[in-house]
Short mmCIF file of C-alpha atoms in Angstrom, two decimals:
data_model
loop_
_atom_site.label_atom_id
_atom_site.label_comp_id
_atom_site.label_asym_id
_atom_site.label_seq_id
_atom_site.Cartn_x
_atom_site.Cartn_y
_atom_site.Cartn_z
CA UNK A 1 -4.81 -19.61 -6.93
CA UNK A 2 -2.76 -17.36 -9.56
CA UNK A 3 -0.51 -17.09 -7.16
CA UNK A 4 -0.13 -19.99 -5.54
CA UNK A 5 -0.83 -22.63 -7.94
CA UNK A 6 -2.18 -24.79 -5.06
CA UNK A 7 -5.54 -25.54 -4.03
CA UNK A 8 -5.27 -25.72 -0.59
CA UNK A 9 -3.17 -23.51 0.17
CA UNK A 10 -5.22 -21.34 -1.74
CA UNK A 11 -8.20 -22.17 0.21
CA UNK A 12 -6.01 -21.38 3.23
CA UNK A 13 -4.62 -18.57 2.32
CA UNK A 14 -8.44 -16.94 1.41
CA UNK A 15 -9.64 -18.09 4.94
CA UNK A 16 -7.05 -15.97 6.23
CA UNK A 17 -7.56 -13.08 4.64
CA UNK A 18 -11.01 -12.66 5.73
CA UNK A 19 -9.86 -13.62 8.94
CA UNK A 20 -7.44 -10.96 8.92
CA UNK A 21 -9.88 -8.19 6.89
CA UNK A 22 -13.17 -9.01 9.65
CA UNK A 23 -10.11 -8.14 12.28
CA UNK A 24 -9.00 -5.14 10.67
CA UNK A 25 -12.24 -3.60 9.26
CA UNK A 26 -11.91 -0.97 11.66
CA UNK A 27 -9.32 0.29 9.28
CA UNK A 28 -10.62 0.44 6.11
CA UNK A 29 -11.51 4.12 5.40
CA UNK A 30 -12.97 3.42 1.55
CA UNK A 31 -10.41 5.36 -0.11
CA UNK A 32 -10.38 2.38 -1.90
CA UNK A 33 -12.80 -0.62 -3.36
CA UNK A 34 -13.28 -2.79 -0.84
CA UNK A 35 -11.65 -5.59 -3.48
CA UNK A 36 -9.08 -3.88 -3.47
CA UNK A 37 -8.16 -3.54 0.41
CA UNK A 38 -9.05 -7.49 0.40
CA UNK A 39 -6.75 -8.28 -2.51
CA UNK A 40 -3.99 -6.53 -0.63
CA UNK A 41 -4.52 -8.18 2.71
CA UNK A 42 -4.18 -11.29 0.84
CA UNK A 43 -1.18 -10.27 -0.85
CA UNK A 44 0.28 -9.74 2.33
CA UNK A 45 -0.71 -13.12 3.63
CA UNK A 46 0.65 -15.01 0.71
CA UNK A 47 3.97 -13.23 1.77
CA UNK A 48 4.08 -14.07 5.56
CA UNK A 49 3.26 -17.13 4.41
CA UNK A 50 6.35 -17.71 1.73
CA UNK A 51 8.37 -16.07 4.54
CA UNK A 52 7.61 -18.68 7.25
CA UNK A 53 8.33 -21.17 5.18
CA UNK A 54 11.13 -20.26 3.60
CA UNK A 55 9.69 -20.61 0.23
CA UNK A 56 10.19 -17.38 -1.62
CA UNK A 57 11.38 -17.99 -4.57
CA UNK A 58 11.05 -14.60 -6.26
CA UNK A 59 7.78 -14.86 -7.88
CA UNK A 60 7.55 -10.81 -8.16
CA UNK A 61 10.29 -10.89 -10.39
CA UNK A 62 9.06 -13.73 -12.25
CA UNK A 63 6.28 -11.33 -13.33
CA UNK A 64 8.60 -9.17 -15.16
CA UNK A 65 11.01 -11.36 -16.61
CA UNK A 66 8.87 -14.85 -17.18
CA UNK A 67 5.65 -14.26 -19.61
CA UNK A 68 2.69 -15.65 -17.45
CA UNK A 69 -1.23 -15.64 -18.79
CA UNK A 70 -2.76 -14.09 -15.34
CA UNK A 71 -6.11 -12.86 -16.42
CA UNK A 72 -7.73 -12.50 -13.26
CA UNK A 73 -8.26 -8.38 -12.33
CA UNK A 74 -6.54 -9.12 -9.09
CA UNK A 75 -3.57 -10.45 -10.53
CA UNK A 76 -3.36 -7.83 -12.61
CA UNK A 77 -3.70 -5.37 -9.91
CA UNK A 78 -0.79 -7.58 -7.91
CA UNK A 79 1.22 -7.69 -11.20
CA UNK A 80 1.28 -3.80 -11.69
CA UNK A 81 2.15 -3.52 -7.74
CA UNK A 82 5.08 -5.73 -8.43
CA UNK A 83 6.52 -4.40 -11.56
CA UNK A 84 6.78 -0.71 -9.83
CA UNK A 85 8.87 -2.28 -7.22
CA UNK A 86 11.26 -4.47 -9.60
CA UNK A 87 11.37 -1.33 -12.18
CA UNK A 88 12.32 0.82 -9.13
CA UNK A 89 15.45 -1.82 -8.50
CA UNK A 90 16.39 -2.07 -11.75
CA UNK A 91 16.62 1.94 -11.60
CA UNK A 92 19.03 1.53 -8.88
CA UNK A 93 21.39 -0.83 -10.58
CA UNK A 94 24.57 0.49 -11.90
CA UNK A 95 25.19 0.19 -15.90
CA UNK A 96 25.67 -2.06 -17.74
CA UNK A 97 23.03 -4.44 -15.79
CA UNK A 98 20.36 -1.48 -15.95
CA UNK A 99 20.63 -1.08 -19.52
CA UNK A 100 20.74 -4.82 -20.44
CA UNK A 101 17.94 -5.58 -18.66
CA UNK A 102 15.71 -2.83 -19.69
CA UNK A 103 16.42 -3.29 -23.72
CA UNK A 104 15.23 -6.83 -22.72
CA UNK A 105 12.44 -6.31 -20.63
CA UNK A 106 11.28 -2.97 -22.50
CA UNK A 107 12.65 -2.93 -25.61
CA UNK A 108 12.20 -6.87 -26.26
CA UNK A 109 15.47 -7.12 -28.18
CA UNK A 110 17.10 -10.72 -27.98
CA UNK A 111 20.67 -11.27 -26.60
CA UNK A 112 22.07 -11.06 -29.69
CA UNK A 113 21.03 -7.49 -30.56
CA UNK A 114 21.79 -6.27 -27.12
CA UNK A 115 25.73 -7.17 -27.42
CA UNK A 116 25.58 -5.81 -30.66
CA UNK A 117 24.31 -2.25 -29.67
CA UNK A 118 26.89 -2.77 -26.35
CA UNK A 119 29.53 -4.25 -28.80
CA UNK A 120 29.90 -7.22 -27.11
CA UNK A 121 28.88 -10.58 -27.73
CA UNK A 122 25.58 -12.38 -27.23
CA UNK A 123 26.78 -14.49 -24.23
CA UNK A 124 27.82 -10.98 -22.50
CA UNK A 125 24.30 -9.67 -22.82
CA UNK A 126 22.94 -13.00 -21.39
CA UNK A 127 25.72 -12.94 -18.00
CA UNK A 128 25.02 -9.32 -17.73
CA UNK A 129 21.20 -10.28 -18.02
CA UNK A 130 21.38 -13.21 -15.62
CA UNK A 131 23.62 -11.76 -13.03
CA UNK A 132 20.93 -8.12 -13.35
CA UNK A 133 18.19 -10.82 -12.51
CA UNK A 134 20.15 -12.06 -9.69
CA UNK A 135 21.35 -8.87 -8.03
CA UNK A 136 16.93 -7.80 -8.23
CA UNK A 137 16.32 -10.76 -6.30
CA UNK A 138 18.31 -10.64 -3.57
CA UNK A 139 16.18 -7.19 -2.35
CA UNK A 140 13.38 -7.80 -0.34
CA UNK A 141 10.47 -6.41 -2.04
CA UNK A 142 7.82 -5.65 0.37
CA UNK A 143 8.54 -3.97 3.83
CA UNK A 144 7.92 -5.98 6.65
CA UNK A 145 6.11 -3.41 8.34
CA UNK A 146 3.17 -3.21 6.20
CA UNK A 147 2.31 -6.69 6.91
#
Protein backbone atom coordinates (compact mmCIF):
# COMPACT_ATOMS: atom_id res chain seq x y z
CA UNK A 1 0.00 0.00 0.00
CA UNK A 2 3.16 2.37 0.79
CA UNK A 3 4.01 1.81 -2.35
CA UNK A 4 1.33 1.82 -4.35
CA UNK A 5 -1.08 4.09 -2.84
CA UNK A 6 -3.91 1.91 -4.27
CA UNK A 7 -6.03 -0.55 -2.73
CA UNK A 8 -6.48 -2.87 -5.25
CA UNK A 9 -3.73 -2.96 -6.76
CA UNK A 10 -2.33 -3.48 -3.54
CA UNK A 11 -4.47 -6.38 -2.90
CA UNK A 12 -3.24 -7.60 -6.30
CA UNK A 13 -0.02 -7.08 -6.06
CA UNK A 14 0.07 -9.19 -2.37
CA UNK A 15 -1.84 -12.10 -4.12
CA UNK A 16 0.96 -12.26 -6.35
CA UNK A 17 3.57 -12.37 -4.28
CA UNK A 18 2.48 -15.33 -2.46
CA UNK A 19 1.69 -16.71 -5.62
CA UNK A 20 5.07 -16.19 -6.74
CA UNK A 21 6.88 -17.06 -3.04
CA UNK A 22 4.53 -20.72 -2.71
CA UNK A 23 6.22 -21.18 -6.44
CA UNK A 24 9.58 -20.37 -5.49
CA UNK A 25 9.88 -21.74 -1.91
CA UNK A 26 12.14 -24.22 -3.15
CA UNK A 27 14.57 -21.38 -3.14
CA UNK A 28 14.55 -19.85 -0.06
CA UNK A 29 17.65 -21.10 1.85
CA UNK A 30 16.88 -18.87 5.31
CA UNK A 31 19.84 -16.82 5.02
CA UNK A 32 17.33 -14.46 5.53
CA UNK A 33 13.81 -13.77 7.55
CA UNK A 34 11.35 -15.17 5.73
CA UNK A 35 9.73 -11.31 5.70
CA UNK A 36 12.30 -10.41 4.25
CA UNK A 37 12.53 -12.85 1.09
CA UNK A 38 8.58 -12.02 0.85
CA UNK A 39 9.09 -8.26 0.97
CA UNK A 40 11.55 -8.64 -1.86
CA UNK A 41 9.46 -10.85 -4.07
CA UNK A 42 6.96 -8.21 -3.76
CA UNK A 43 9.26 -5.56 -4.55
CA UNK A 44 9.95 -7.24 -7.58
CA UNK A 45 6.33 -7.63 -8.50
CA UNK A 46 5.47 -4.03 -7.94
CA UNK A 47 8.28 -3.49 -10.63
CA UNK A 48 7.13 -5.94 -13.41
CA UNK A 49 4.14 -4.52 -12.74
CA UNK A 50 5.12 -0.55 -13.29
CA UNK A 51 7.10 -2.00 -16.23
CA UNK A 52 4.10 -3.56 -18.07
CA UNK A 53 2.34 -0.77 -17.77
CA UNK A 54 4.45 1.72 -18.51
CA UNK A 55 3.95 3.50 -15.32
CA UNK A 56 7.31 4.04 -13.73
CA UNK A 57 7.54 7.12 -12.75
CA UNK A 58 10.71 7.03 -10.63
CA UNK A 59 9.37 6.40 -7.29
CA UNK A 60 13.02 5.10 -6.03
CA UNK A 61 14.27 8.36 -6.52
CA UNK A 62 11.40 9.99 -5.04
CA UNK A 63 12.62 8.35 -1.80
CA UNK A 64 15.71 10.31 -1.76
CA UNK A 65 14.83 13.53 -3.00
CA UNK A 66 10.86 13.90 -1.87
CA UNK A 67 10.42 13.61 2.17
CA UNK A 68 7.74 10.78 2.53
CA UNK A 69 6.37 9.48 6.22
CA UNK A 70 6.80 5.51 5.36
CA UNK A 71 6.73 3.94 8.74
CA UNK A 72 6.07 0.54 7.88
CA UNK A 73 9.52 -1.86 8.55
CA UNK A 74 9.15 -2.99 5.01
CA UNK A 75 9.26 0.24 3.55
CA UNK A 76 11.97 1.01 5.37
CA UNK A 77 13.77 -2.02 4.36
CA UNK A 78 12.67 -1.04 0.46
CA UNK A 79 13.73 2.60 1.20
CA UNK A 80 17.37 1.66 2.35
CA UNK A 81 17.51 -0.84 -0.84
CA UNK A 82 16.72 2.12 -2.95
CA UNK A 83 18.85 4.82 -1.61
CA UNK A 84 22.13 2.43 -2.12
CA UNK A 85 21.21 2.26 -5.70
CA UNK A 86 20.42 6.16 -6.30
CA UNK A 87 23.62 7.06 -3.96
CA UNK A 88 25.61 4.62 -6.19
CA UNK A 89 24.35 6.88 -9.43
CA UNK A 90 24.86 9.90 -7.99
CA UNK A 91 28.60 8.57 -7.36
CA UNK A 92 28.85 8.10 -10.98
CA UNK A 93 27.81 11.54 -12.06
CA UNK A 94 30.42 13.91 -13.15
CA UNK A 95 30.84 17.33 -11.00
CA UNK A 96 29.19 19.73 -10.62
CA UNK A 97 25.75 17.56 -10.57
CA UNK A 98 27.43 15.12 -7.90
CA UNK A 99 28.31 17.77 -5.63
CA UNK A 100 25.04 19.79 -5.93
CA UNK A 101 23.05 17.11 -5.29
CA UNK A 102 24.81 15.63 -2.39
CA UNK A 103 25.12 19.17 -0.33
CA UNK A 104 21.31 18.95 -0.93
CA UNK A 105 20.45 15.62 -0.22
CA UNK A 106 23.26 15.18 2.60
CA UNK A 107 24.18 18.25 3.70
CA UNK A 108 20.49 19.82 3.57
CA UNK A 109 21.75 23.22 2.46
CA UNK A 110 19.08 25.25 0.37
CA UNK A 111 19.82 26.50 -3.22
CA UNK A 112 20.91 29.52 -2.11
CA UNK A 113 23.86 28.34 0.00
CA UNK A 114 24.88 25.83 -2.56
CA UNK A 115 25.63 28.65 -5.37
CA UNK A 116 27.19 30.50 -2.80
CA UNK A 117 29.83 27.81 -1.76
CA UNK A 118 29.98 27.04 -5.92
CA UNK A 119 29.95 30.89 -6.50
CA UNK A 120 27.18 30.86 -8.55
CA UNK A 121 23.79 31.88 -8.17
CA UNK A 122 20.79 30.21 -6.54
CA UNK A 123 19.00 29.41 -9.87
CA UNK A 124 22.42 27.54 -10.98
CA UNK A 125 22.27 25.28 -7.96
CA UNK A 126 18.54 24.57 -8.69
CA UNK A 127 19.30 23.67 -12.91
CA UNK A 128 22.30 21.82 -11.78
CA UNK A 129 19.95 20.14 -9.08
CA UNK A 130 17.08 19.48 -11.46
CA UNK A 131 18.99 18.37 -14.45
CA UNK A 132 21.30 15.80 -11.52
CA UNK A 133 17.66 14.50 -10.72
CA UNK A 134 16.97 13.99 -14.27
CA UNK A 135 20.17 12.37 -15.52
CA UNK A 136 19.44 9.58 -11.99
CA UNK A 137 16.28 8.82 -13.51
CA UNK A 138 16.86 7.92 -16.71
CA UNK A 139 19.03 4.60 -15.24
CA UNK A 140 17.16 1.69 -14.72
CA UNK A 141 17.48 0.78 -11.20
CA UNK A 142 16.86 -2.80 -10.75
CA UNK A 143 18.29 -5.51 -13.19
CA UNK A 144 15.89 -7.27 -15.07
CA UNK A 145 17.34 -10.45 -14.33
CA UNK A 146 16.61 -10.65 -10.76
CA UNK A 147 13.01 -10.48 -11.41
Amino acid sequence: MCLTNNVDLSEELTQETFFQAVKSIHRFNGECKISVWLCQIAKHSYYKYLEKNKKYKHEKIDVIFDSTDNTTPETEYINQENKISIFHKIHLLDEPYKEVILLRVLGGLSFKEIGEIQGKNENWARVIFYRAKKKIKEEKYYNEAEL
